[in-house]
Amino acid sequence: MNNFHRAIQQKDENKAEKMVDFVVVTKDAQEFHRENLAKNPQHYSLLRLFGPKCLEKIQCNFAARVYYNTHVNVGKRKIKYGIISYENAKQDLLDWRWIYISGRLHKPVLDVIKPKDDMCDLVTENRRSALHSALLLLPESFTLKQLFHKIVGLSYTGDFRMIVGEDRNKIEKIVEGNYEELMRVYEPLMNDDARLSVMTPAKVIQDGSTTAIYHRLNLLPSEVLNRIQRNMNKAQKRQRDAEEVIFSLAHRHDVAATVETAIGGIIRPISISQTAKNAFSAGITRSAIYSIAKMSKFLKSK
């Protein structure tokens, strides 16, 4: 089992007041729910009455393949934790199938249980994909803060909660509150990138040639490439393979918009379906409390 703890510091926010977000990756979801129901039945809504087999089906067959228990009291803190199977986590981290767990892991997290080597490799690949994606959204010259803003913002692209429900300044607050941690996570990946030069924090230069763009496009996760191929073929009323589409896109001036549209196309329906699933798994009372808290933050940010 791998366990990630997401306690991202946002600027001007007291971390002690936040509900801490955990992600649990398990090889056997049904067994996890069976043991957890025996130890912590109060963590679950009335769905617990249907048993671990039903909980596994709800987790593994709908939305982003994550089952969340929310507003759980542990000592003086409130936590929420999502359970995802290893295979689904692998699919999301490598392919960006849902950009849900992968999106959370674009940002710095704490390892409550040290992940095994294979999971560490998957998280690193996911972050490398985030770096390539962000660079495709940026011009040839930019700042480190602009880069981190793009990386953090990837998982909110197309998310309906950014229209209503989330603090509109959330991305900026995450970057401001986690600049050093983001630097720690992404500096080794930037150093490994031969097409990227960090001159100073205020001046980062990337190779903007067609060859470099083509290279980065080919390194995008498969689900993003599939969306790009589908969208471009539909717009141009043609049927071309992925390689031909990517080669064509590398020579165009709308690379950033095309990549962003593809990412948003993955996230938009998932943000809606997973939010509905979270409300279902949390139960009416907990969902209402969570929604009111979110709406309060949203209104304060307007």
PDB file of C-alpha atoms in Angstrom:
ATOM      1  CA  MET A   1       0.000   0.000   0.000  1.00  0.00           C
ATOM      2  CA  ASN A   2       1.200   3.522  -0.831  1.00  0.00           C
ATOM      3  CA  ASN A   3      -0.078   6.570   1.014  1.00  0.00           C
ATOM      4  CA  PHE A   4       0.338  10.188  -0.064  1.00  0.00           C
ATOM      5  CA  HIS A   5      -0.608  13.094   2.174  1.00  0.00           C
ATOM      6  CA  ARG A   6      -1.622  16.302   0.440  1.00  0.00           C
ATOM      7  CA  ALA A   7      -1.301  19.277   2.765  1.00  0.00           C
ATOM      8  CA  ILE A   8      -0.439  22.042   0.326  1.00  0.00           C
ATOM      9  CA  GLN A   9       0.306  25.374   1.921  1.00  0.00           C
ATOM     10  CA  GLN A  10      -1.580  28.234   0.303  1.00  0.00           C
ATOM     11  CA  LYS A  11      -0.523  31.828   0.780  1.00  0.00           C
ATOM     12  CA  ASP A  12      -2.287  33.645   3.668  1.00  0.00           C
ATOM     13  CA  GLU A  13      -3.942  30.410   4.812  1.00  0.00           C
ATOM     14  CA  ASN A  14      -3.643  28.599   8.145  1.00  0.00           C
ATOM     15  CA  LYS A  15      -2.752  24.989   7.350  1.00  0.00           C
ATOM     16  CA  ALA A  16      -3.973  23.882  10.791  1.00  0.00           C
ATOM     17  CA  GLU A  17      -7.529  24.791   9.767  1.00  0.00           C
ATOM     18  CA  LYS A  18      -7.464  22.785   6.527  1.00  0.00           C
ATOM     19  CA  MET A  19      -8.968  19.359   6.020  1.00  0.00           C
ATOM     20  CA  VAL A  20      -5.982  17.150   5.164  1.00  0.00           C
ATOM     21  CA  ASP A  21      -6.276  15.165   1.934  1.00  0.00           C
ATOM     22  CA  PHE A  22      -4.805  11.647   1.835  1.00  0.00           C
ATOM     23  CA  VAL A  23      -4.538   9.311  -1.155  1.00  0.00           C
ATOM     24  CA  VAL A  24      -4.253   5.581  -0.473  1.00  0.00           C
ATOM     25  CA  VAL A  25      -3.053   3.322  -3.304  1.00  0.00           C
ATOM     26  CA  THR A  26      -3.870  -0.333  -2.731  1.00  0.00           C
ATOM     27  CA  LYS A  27      -3.292  -3.551  -4.669  1.00  0.00           C
ATOM     28  CA  ASP A  28      -6.616  -4.993  -3.444  1.00  0.00           C
ATOM     29  CA  ALA A  29      -9.448  -2.464  -3.096  1.00  0.00           C
ATOM     30  CA  GLN A  30     -12.022  -4.953  -1.849  1.00  0.00           C
ATOM     31  CA  GLU A  31      -9.713  -6.222   0.886  1.00  0.00           C
ATOM     32  CA  PHE A  32      -8.875  -2.643   1.888  1.00  0.00           C
ATOM     33  CA  HIS A  33     -12.573  -1.783   2.294  1.00  0.00           C
ATOM     34  CA  ARG A  34     -13.231  -5.030   4.183  1.00  0.00           C
ATOM     35  CA  GLU A  35     -10.501  -4.292   6.734  1.00  0.00           C
ATOM     36  CA  ASN A  36     -11.331  -0.587   6.932  1.00  0.00           C
ATOM     37  CA  LEU A  37     -15.039  -1.266   7.479  1.00  0.00           C
ATOM     38  CA  ALA A  38     -14.129  -3.520  10.389  1.00  0.00           C
ATOM     39  CA  LYS A  39     -11.808  -0.924  11.957  1.00  0.00           C
ATOM     40  CA  ASN A  40     -13.436   2.371  10.943  1.00  0.00           C
ATOM     41  CA  PRO A  41     -17.097   1.898   9.970  1.00  0.00           C
ATOM     42  CA  GLN A  42     -17.833   5.506  11.041  1.00  0.00           C
ATOM     43  CA  HIS A  43     -15.641   6.781   8.184  1.00  0.00           C
ATOM     44  CA  TYR A  44     -18.229   5.579   5.650  1.00  0.00           C
ATOM     45  CA  SER A  45     -21.687   6.787   4.723  1.00  0.00           C
ATOM     46  CA  LEU A  46     -24.648   4.396   4.624  1.00  0.00           C
ATOM     47  CA  LEU A  47     -23.009   2.799   1.581  1.00  0.00           C
ATOM     48  CA  ARG A  48     -21.092   0.696   4.126  1.00  0.00           C
ATOM     49  CA  LEU A  49     -24.262  -1.388   4.510  1.00  0.00           C
ATOM     50  CA  PHE A  50     -23.736  -2.798   1.015  1.00  0.00           C
ATOM     51  CA  GLY A  51     -20.364  -4.275   1.972  1.00  0.00           C
ATOM     52  CA  PRO A  52     -16.799  -4.206   0.580  1.00  0.00           C
ATOM     53  CA  LYS A  53     -17.615  -5.810  -2.762  1.00  0.00           C
ATOM     54  CA  CYS A  54     -20.106  -3.065  -3.614  1.00  0.00           C
ATOM     55  CA  LEU A  55     -17.693  -0.363  -2.400  1.00  0.00           C
ATOM     56  CA  GLU A  56     -14.990  -1.769  -4.678  1.00  0.00           C
ATOM     57  CA  LYS A  57     -17.366  -1.652  -7.655  1.00  0.00           C
ATOM     58  CA  ILE A  58     -18.317   1.964  -6.919  1.00  0.00           C
ATOM     59  CA  GLN A  59     -14.633   2.825  -6.598  1.00  0.00           C
ATOM     60  CA  CYS A  60     -13.279   1.002  -9.659  1.00  0.00           C
ATOM     61  CA  ASN A  61     -16.072   1.435 -12.225  1.00  0.00           C
ATOM     62  CA  PHE A  62     -17.069   5.098 -12.082  1.00  0.00           C
ATOM     63  CA  ALA A  63     -15.604   8.587 -12.577  1.00  0.00           C
ATOM     64  CA  ALA A  64     -11.878   8.864 -11.688  1.00  0.00           C
ATOM     65  CA  ARG A  65     -11.780   5.423  -9.990  1.00  0.00           C
ATOM     66  CA  VAL A  66     -11.311   6.960  -6.539  1.00  0.00           C
ATOM     67  CA  TYR A  67     -13.530   6.365  -3.481  1.00  0.00           C
ATOM     68  CA  TYR A  68     -13.462   9.231  -0.967  1.00  0.00           C
ATOM     69  CA  ASN A  69     -14.335   9.256   2.714  1.00  0.00           C
ATOM     70  CA  THR A  70     -14.600  12.884   3.861  1.00  0.00           C
ATOM     71  CA  HIS A  71     -14.879  14.885   7.097  1.00  0.00           C
ATOM     72  CA  VAL A  72     -13.263  12.102   9.108  1.00  0.00           C
ATOM     73  CA  ASN A  73     -12.205  13.134  12.619  1.00  0.00           C
ATOM     74  CA  VAL A  74      -8.710  12.022  13.649  1.00  0.00           C
ATOM     75  CA  GLY A  75      -7.761  13.640  16.941  1.00  0.00           C
ATOM     76  CA  LYS A  76      -8.290  17.371  16.524  1.00  0.00           C
ATOM     77  CA  ARG A  77      -7.930  17.292  12.760  1.00  0.00           C
ATOM     78  CA  LYS A  78     -10.408  16.598   9.993  1.00  0.00           C
ATOM     79  CA  ILE A  79      -9.170  14.513   7.097  1.00  0.00           C
ATOM     80  CA  LYS A  80     -10.490  13.081   3.867  1.00  0.00           C
ATOM     81  CA  TYR A  81      -8.937  10.144   2.099  1.00  0.00           C
ATOM     82  CA  GLY A  82      -9.345   8.680  -1.335  1.00  0.00           C
ATOM     83  CA  ILE A  83      -8.740   5.030  -2.155  1.00  0.00           C
ATOM     84  CA  ILE A  84      -7.555   4.019  -5.622  1.00  0.00           C
ATOM     85  CA  SER A  85      -6.304   0.688  -6.931  1.00  0.00           C
ATOM     86  CA  TYR A  86      -2.685   0.443  -8.028  1.00  0.00           C
ATOM     87  CA  GLU A  87      -3.646  -0.364 -11.634  1.00  0.00           C
ATOM     88  CA  ASN A  88      -5.962   2.647 -11.884  1.00  0.00           C
ATOM     89  CA  ALA A  89      -3.331   4.887 -10.278  1.00  0.00           C
ATOM     90  CA  LYS A  90      -0.767   3.627 -12.787  1.00  0.00           C
ATOM     91  CA  GLN A  91      -3.146   4.334 -15.675  1.00  0.00           C
ATOM     92  CA  ASP A  92      -3.776   7.872 -14.471  1.00  0.00           C
ATOM     93  CA  LEU A  93      -0.139   8.693 -13.673  1.00  0.00           C
ATOM     94  CA  LEU A  94       1.262   7.371 -16.952  1.00  0.00           C
ATOM     95  CA  ASP A  95      -1.558   7.979 -19.448  1.00  0.00           C
ATOM     96  CA  TRP A  96      -3.488  10.810 -17.750  1.00  0.00           C
ATOM     97  CA  ARG A  97      -6.654   8.801 -18.236  1.00  0.00           C
ATOM     98  CA  TRP A  98      -8.586  10.959 -15.761  1.00  0.00           C
ATOM     99  CA  ILE A  99      -6.032  13.590 -14.596  1.00  0.00           C
ATOM    100  CA  TYR A 100      -7.354  13.284 -11.064  1.00  0.00           C
ATOM    101  CA  ILE A 101      -4.793  11.533  -8.875  1.00  0.00           C
ATOM    102  CA  SER A 102      -2.131  12.489 -11.420  1.00  0.00           C
ATOM    103  CA  GLY A 103      -3.206  16.139 -11.126  1.00  0.00           C
ATOM    104  CA  ARG A 104      -2.911  16.040  -7.339  1.00  0.00           C
ATOM    105  CA  LEU A 105       0.583  14.599  -7.671  1.00  0.00           C
ATOM    106  CA  HIS A 106       1.755  17.363 -10.008  1.00  0.00           C
ATOM    107  CA  LYS A 107       2.020  19.314  -6.771  1.00  0.00           C
ATOM    108  CA  PRO A 108       4.263  18.611  -3.759  1.00  0.00           C
ATOM    109  CA  VAL A 109       2.964  16.007  -1.304  1.00  0.00           C
ATOM    110  CA  LEU A 110       4.181  14.280   1.855  1.00  0.00           C
ATOM    111  CA  ASP A 111       4.740  10.521   1.894  1.00  0.00           C
ATOM    112  CA  VAL A 112       3.072   9.136   5.011  1.00  0.00           C
ATOM    113  CA  ILE A 113       4.138   5.642   4.013  1.00  0.00           C
ATOM    114  CA  LYS A 114       7.248   5.653   1.829  1.00  0.00           C
ATOM    115  CA  PRO A 115       6.079   4.612  -1.664  1.00  0.00           C
ATOM    116  CA  LYS A 116       7.685   1.596  -3.293  1.00  0.00           C
ATOM    117  CA  ASP A 117      10.159   2.217  -6.107  1.00  0.00           C
ATOM    118  CA  ASP A 118       7.652   1.480  -8.868  1.00  0.00           C
ATOM    119  CA  MET A 119       5.220   4.064  -7.474  1.00  0.00           C
ATOM    120  CA  CYS A 120       8.024   6.633  -7.110  1.00  0.00           C
ATOM    121  CA  ASP A 121       8.901   6.071 -10.778  1.00  0.00           C
ATOM    122  CA  LEU A 122       5.265   6.573 -11.810  1.00  0.00           C
ATOM    123  CA  VAL A 123       5.023   9.831  -9.843  1.00  0.00           C
ATOM    124  CA  THR A 124       8.258  11.087 -11.436  1.00  0.00           C
ATOM    125  CA  GLU A 125       6.996  10.257 -14.936  1.00  0.00           C
ATOM    126  CA  ASN A 126       3.731  12.026 -14.178  1.00  0.00           C
ATOM    127  CA  ARG A 127       5.620  15.154 -13.129  1.00  0.00           C
ATOM    128  CA  ARG A 128       7.842  14.955 -16.193  1.00  0.00           C
ATOM    129  CA  SER A 129       4.661  14.916 -18.302  1.00  0.00           C
ATOM    130  CA  ALA A 130       3.412  17.948 -16.366  1.00  0.00           C
ATOM    131  CA  LEU A 131       6.653  19.784 -17.150  1.00  0.00           C
ATOM    132  CA  HIS A 132       6.417  18.999 -20.885  1.00  0.00           C
ATOM    133  CA  SER A 133       2.760  20.044 -20.956  1.00  0.00           C
ATOM    134  CA  ALA A 134       3.432  23.317 -19.142  1.00  0.00           C
ATOM    135  CA  LEU A 135       6.344  24.155 -21.447  1.00  0.00           C
ATOM    136  CA  LEU A 136       4.084  23.703 -24.474  1.00  0.00           C
ATOM    137  CA  LEU A 137       1.780  26.337 -22.971  1.00  0.00           C
ATOM    138  CA  LEU A 138       4.592  28.874 -22.499  1.00  0.00           C
ATOM    139  CA  PRO A 139       6.584  31.120 -24.878  1.00  0.00           C
ATOM    140  CA  GLU A 140      10.349  30.758 -25.444  1.00  0.00           C
ATOM    141  CA  SER A 141      11.188  32.988 -22.464  1.00  0.00           C
ATOM    142  CA  PHE A 142       9.395  33.043 -19.108  1.00  0.00           C
ATOM    143  CA  THR A 143       9.953  33.024 -15.327  1.00  0.00           C
ATOM    144  CA  LEU A 144      10.043  30.081 -12.926  1.00  0.00           C
ATOM    145  CA  LYS A 145       6.919  31.433 -11.249  1.00  0.00           C
ATOM    146  CA  GLN A 146       5.099  31.411 -14.598  1.00  0.00           C
ATOM    147  CA  LEU A 147       6.239  27.820 -15.168  1.00  0.00           C
ATOM    148  CA  PHE A 148       4.994  26.686 -11.756  1.00  0.00           C
ATOM    149  CA  HIS A 149       1.728  28.538 -12.323  1.00  0.00           C
ATOM    150  CA  LYS A 150       1.204  26.527 -15.521  1.00  0.00           C
ATOM    151  CA  ILE A 151       2.140  23.228 -13.844  1.00  0.00           C
ATOM    152  CA  VAL A 152      -0.184  23.780 -10.871  1.00  0.00           C
ATOM    153  CA  GLY A 153      -2.943  25.022 -13.172  1.00  0.00           C
ATOM    154  CA  LEU A 154      -2.920  21.947 -15.422  1.00  0.00           C
ATOM    155  CA  SER A 155      -5.203  19.894 -13.175  1.00  0.00           C
ATOM    156  CA  TYR A 156      -7.726  22.760 -12.935  1.00  0.00           C
ATOM    157  CA  THR A 157      -8.034  23.179 -16.715  1.00  0.00           C
ATOM    158  CA  GLY A 158     -11.685  22.687 -17.595  1.00  0.00           C
ATOM    159  CA  ASP A 159     -12.647  21.909 -13.976  1.00  0.00           C
ATOM    160  CA  PHE A 160     -16.179  23.249 -13.450  1.00  0.00           C
ATOM    161  CA  ARG A 161     -15.366  23.929  -9.781  1.00  0.00           C
ATOM    162  CA  MET A 162     -13.064  26.771 -10.859  1.00  0.00           C
ATOM    163  CA  ILE A 163     -16.178  28.487 -12.241  1.00  0.00           C
ATOM    164  CA  VAL A 164     -18.238  27.929  -9.115  1.00  0.00           C
ATOM    165  CA  GLY A 165     -17.016  26.371  -5.874  1.00  0.00           C
ATOM    166  CA  GLU A 166     -13.258  26.935  -5.768  1.00  0.00           C
ATOM    167  CA  ASP A 167     -11.237  29.934  -4.652  1.00  0.00           C
ATOM    168  CA  ARG A 168     -10.450  31.758  -7.891  1.00  0.00           C
ATOM    169  CA  ASN A 169      -7.007  32.655  -6.559  1.00  0.00           C
ATOM    170  CA  LYS A 170      -6.210  29.058  -5.636  1.00  0.00           C
ATOM    171  CA  ILE A 171      -3.498  28.472  -8.247  1.00  0.00           C
ATOM    172  CA  GLU A 172      -1.662  31.667  -7.365  1.00  0.00           C
ATOM    173  CA  LYS A 173      -1.904  30.868  -3.648  1.00  0.00           C
ATOM    174  CA  ILE A 174      -0.532  27.346  -4.154  1.00  0.00           C
ATOM    175  CA  VAL A 175       2.450  28.649  -6.146  1.00  0.00           C
ATOM    176  CA  GLU A 176       3.170  31.422  -3.624  1.00  0.00           C
ATOM    177  CA  GLY A 177       2.866  29.055  -0.658  1.00  0.00           C
ATOM    178  CA  ASN A 178       4.849  26.197  -2.201  1.00  0.00           C
ATOM    179  CA  TYR A 179       7.497  27.879  -4.355  1.00  0.00           C
ATOM    180  CA  GLU A 180      10.453  26.205  -2.601  1.00  0.00           C
ATOM    181  CA  GLU A 181       8.774  22.787  -2.641  1.00  0.00           C
ATOM    182  CA  LEU A 182       7.878  23.130  -6.316  1.00  0.00           C
ATOM    183  CA  MET A 183      11.500  24.047  -6.972  1.00  0.00           C
ATOM    184  CA  ARG A 184      12.668  20.957  -5.083  1.00  0.00           C
ATOM    185  CA  VAL A 185      10.342  18.703  -7.103  1.00  0.00           C
ATOM    186  CA  TYR A 186      10.921  20.156 -10.561  1.00  0.00           C
ATOM    187  CA  GLU A 187      14.546  21.369 -10.505  1.00  0.00           C
ATOM    188  CA  PRO A 188      15.982  17.861 -11.199  1.00  0.00           C
ATOM    189  CA  LEU A 189      13.542  17.418 -14.100  1.00  0.00           C
ATOM    190  CA  MET A 190      14.451  20.830 -15.527  1.00  0.00           C
ATOM    191  CA  ASN A 191      18.151  20.000 -15.222  1.00  0.00           C
ATOM    192  CA  ASP A 192      17.553  16.801 -17.217  1.00  0.00           C
ATOM    193  CA  ASP A 193      15.897  18.723 -20.045  1.00  0.00           C
ATOM    194  CA  ALA A 194      18.474  19.613 -22.733  1.00  0.00           C
ATOM    195  CA  ARG A 195      15.996  21.969 -24.420  1.00  0.00           C
ATOM    196  CA  LEU A 196      15.537  24.102 -21.305  1.00  0.00           C
ATOM    197  CA  SER A 197      17.891  26.610 -19.651  1.00  0.00           C
ATOM    198  CA  VAL A 198      17.274  28.266 -16.284  1.00  0.00           C
ATOM    199  CA  MET A 199      19.355  31.451 -16.451  1.00  0.00           C
ATOM    200  CA  THR A 200      17.844  33.053 -13.319  1.00  0.00           C
ATOM    201  CA  PRO A 201      14.470  32.643 -11.555  1.00  0.00           C
ATOM    202  CA  ALA A 202      13.309  35.610 -13.635  1.00  0.00           C
ATOM    203  CA  LYS A 203      14.598  34.233 -16.944  1.00  0.00           C
ATOM    204  CA  VAL A 204      14.045  30.695 -18.217  1.00  0.00           C
ATOM    205  CA  ILE A 205      14.580  29.932 -21.900  1.00  0.00           C
ATOM    206  CA  GLN A 206      13.340  26.960 -23.870  1.00  0.00           C
ATOM    207  CA  ASP A 207      13.986  25.807 -27.424  1.00  0.00           C
ATOM    208  CA  GLY A 208      10.963  26.969 -29.403  1.00  0.00           C
ATOM    209  CA  SER A 209      11.896  25.305 -32.684  1.00  0.00           C
ATOM    210  CA  THR A 210       9.490  23.049 -34.537  1.00  0.00           C
ATOM    211  CA  THR A 211      11.751  20.090 -33.759  1.00  0.00           C
ATOM    212  CA  ALA A 212      11.624  20.817 -30.018  1.00  0.00           C
ATOM    213  CA  ILE A 213       7.844  21.274 -30.062  1.00  0.00           C
ATOM    214  CA  TYR A 214       7.422  18.013 -31.985  1.00  0.00           C
ATOM    215  CA  HIS A 215       9.649  16.296 -29.405  1.00  0.00           C
ATOM    216  CA  ARG A 216       7.578  17.576 -26.471  1.00  0.00           C
ATOM    217  CA  LEU A 217       4.279  16.727 -28.134  1.00  0.00           C
ATOM    218  CA  ASN A 218       5.402  13.135 -28.612  1.00  0.00           C
ATOM    219  CA  LEU A 219       6.209  12.878 -24.900  1.00  0.00           C
ATOM    220  CA  LEU A 220       2.704  13.868 -23.780  1.00  0.00           C
ATOM    221  CA  PRO A 221       0.620  11.156 -22.036  1.00  0.00           C
ATOM    222  CA  SER A 222      -1.310   8.897 -24.404  1.00  0.00           C
ATOM    223  CA  GLU A 223      -4.778  10.137 -23.402  1.00  0.00           C
ATOM    224  CA  VAL A 224      -3.778  13.739 -24.201  1.00  0.00           C
ATOM    225  CA  LEU A 225      -2.377  12.665 -27.587  1.00  0.00           C
ATOM    226  CA  ASN A 226      -5.557  10.697 -28.308  1.00  0.00           C
ATOM    227  CA  ARG A 227      -7.667  13.790 -27.553  1.00  0.00           C
ATOM    228  CA  ILE A 228      -5.477  15.977 -29.784  1.00  0.00           C
ATOM    229  CA  GLN A 229      -5.769  13.495 -32.643  1.00  0.00           C
ATOM    230  CA  ARG A 230      -9.527  13.197 -32.234  1.00  0.00           C
ATOM    231  CA  ASN A 231     -10.100  16.961 -31.967  1.00  0.00           C
ATOM    232  CA  MET A 232      -7.920  17.889 -34.939  1.00  0.00           C
ATOM    233  CA  ASN A 233      -9.332  15.165 -37.177  1.00  0.00           C
ATOM    234  CA  LYS A 234     -12.864  16.240 -36.273  1.00  0.00           C
ATOM    235  CA  ALA A 235     -12.111  19.925 -36.922  1.00  0.00           C
ATOM    236  CA  GLN A 236     -10.450  19.213 -40.271  1.00  0.00           C
ATOM    237  CA  LYS A 237     -12.848  16.403 -41.250  1.00  0.00           C
ATOM    238  CA  ARG A 238      -9.933  14.076 -41.954  1.00  0.00           C
ATOM    239  CA  GLN A 239      -8.711  10.748 -40.625  1.00  0.00           C
ATOM    240  CA  ARG A 240      -4.976  10.842 -39.882  1.00  0.00           C
ATOM    241  CA  ASP A 241      -2.867   8.759 -37.534  1.00  0.00           C
ATOM    242  CA  ALA A 242      -1.396  10.264 -34.373  1.00  0.00           C
ATOM    243  CA  GLU A 243       2.089  10.753 -35.811  1.00  0.00           C
ATOM    244  CA  GLU A 244       0.792  12.745 -38.767  1.00  0.00           C
ATOM    245  CA  VAL A 245      -1.432  14.877 -36.548  1.00  0.00           C
ATOM    246  CA  ILE A 246       1.393  15.661 -34.101  1.00  0.00           C
ATOM    247  CA  PHE A 247       3.791  16.518 -36.932  1.00  0.00           C
ATOM    248  CA  SER A 248       1.203  18.868 -38.402  1.00  0.00           C
ATOM    249  CA  LEU A 249       0.489  20.500 -35.025  1.00  0.00           C
ATOM    250  CA  ALA A 250       4.204  21.129 -34.381  1.00  0.00           C
ATOM    251  CA  HIS A 251       4.235  23.440 -37.435  1.00  0.00           C
ATOM    252  CA  ARG A 252       1.215  25.473 -36.312  1.00  0.00           C
ATOM    253  CA  HIS A 253       0.876  28.519 -34.069  1.00  0.00           C
ATOM    254  CA  ASP A 254      -1.966  27.182 -31.905  1.00  0.00           C
ATOM    255  CA  VAL A 255      -0.028  24.439 -30.086  1.00  0.00           C
ATOM    256  CA  ALA A 256      -0.758  25.835 -26.613  1.00  0.00           C
ATOM    257  CA  ALA A 257      -4.499  26.218 -27.253  1.00  0.00           C
ATOM    258  CA  THR A 258      -4.709  22.723 -28.775  1.00  0.00           C
ATOM    259  CA  VAL A 259      -2.917  21.062 -25.861  1.00  0.00           C
ATOM    260  CA  GLU A 260      -4.956  23.008 -23.303  1.00  0.00           C
ATOM    261  CA  THR A 261      -8.217  22.043 -25.023  1.00  0.00           C
ATOM    262  CA  ALA A 262      -7.227  18.372 -24.985  1.00  0.00           C
ATOM    263  CA  ILE A 263      -6.359  18.463 -21.272  1.00  0.00           C
ATOM    264  CA  GLY A 264      -9.560  20.352 -20.455  1.00  0.00           C
ATOM    265  CA  GLY A 265     -11.530  17.787 -22.452  1.00  0.00           C
ATOM    266  CA  ILE A 266     -10.272  15.037 -20.139  1.00  0.00           C
ATOM    267  CA  ILE A 267     -10.779  16.949 -16.891  1.00  0.00           C
ATOM    268  CA  ARG A 268     -14.166  18.604 -17.504  1.00  0.00           C
ATOM    269  CA  PRO A 269     -16.443  15.514 -17.458  1.00  0.00           C
ATOM    270  CA  ILE A 270     -14.357  13.814 -14.766  1.00  0.00           C
ATOM    271  CA  SER A 271     -14.531  16.831 -12.445  1.00  0.00           C
ATOM    272  CA  ILE A 272     -18.325  16.666 -12.663  1.00  0.00           C
ATOM    273  CA  SER A 273     -18.696  12.890 -12.304  1.00  0.00           C
ATOM    274  CA  GLN A 274     -16.118  12.528  -9.518  1.00  0.00           C
ATOM    275  CA  THR A 275     -17.655  15.421  -7.566  1.00  0.00           C
ATOM    276  CA  ALA A 276     -21.038  13.680  -7.793  1.00  0.00           C
ATOM    277  CA  LYS A 277     -19.427  10.393  -6.763  1.00  0.00           C
ATOM    278  CA  ASN A 278     -17.694  12.037  -3.786  1.00  0.00           C
ATOM    279  CA  ALA A 279     -21.015  13.495  -2.646  1.00  0.00           C
ATOM    280  CA  PHE A 280     -22.618  10.054  -2.993  1.00  0.00           C
ATOM    281  CA  SER A 281     -19.865   8.288  -1.005  1.00  0.00           C
ATOM    282  CA  ALA A 282     -19.716  10.993   1.685  1.00  0.00           C
ATOM    283  CA  GLY A 283     -23.440  11.048   2.411  1.00  0.00           C
ATOM    284  CA  ILE A 284     -25.883  13.974   2.460  1.00  0.00           C
ATOM    285  CA  THR A 285     -24.782  15.667   5.707  1.00  0.00           C
ATOM    286  CA  ARG A 286     -21.028  15.544   5.075  1.00  0.00           C
ATOM    287  CA  SER A 287     -21.515  16.623   1.455  1.00  0.00           C
ATOM    288  CA  ALA A 288     -23.597  19.610   2.530  1.00  0.00           C
ATOM    289  CA  ILE A 289     -20.950  20.706   5.071  1.00  0.00           C
ATOM    290  CA  TYR A 290     -18.165  20.338   2.498  1.00  0.00           C
ATOM    291  CA  SER A 291     -20.111  22.214  -0.195  1.00  0.00           C
ATOM    292  CA  ILE A 292     -20.932  25.106   2.139  1.00  0.00           C
ATOM    293  CA  ALA A 293     -17.256  25.433   3.113  1.00  0.00           C
ATOM    294  CA  LYS A 294     -16.189  25.426  -0.555  1.00  0.00           C
ATOM    295  CA  MET A 295     -18.830  27.989  -1.535  1.00  0.00           C
ATOM    296  CA  SER A 296     -17.761  30.237   1.343  1.00  0.00           C
ATOM    297  CA  LYS A 297     -14.155  30.213   0.070  1.00  0.00           C
ATOM    298  CA  PHE A 298     -15.346  30.882  -3.470  1.00  0.00           C
ATOM    299  CA  LEU A 299     -17.449  33.890  -2.453  1.00  0.00           C
ATOM    300  CA  LYS A 300     -14.573  35.352  -0.402  1.00  0.00           C
ATOM    301  CA  SER A 301     -12.265  35.114  -3.434  1.00  0.00           C
ATOM    302  CA  LYS A 302     -14.620  37.026  -5.743  1.00  0.00           C
TER     303      LYS A 302
END
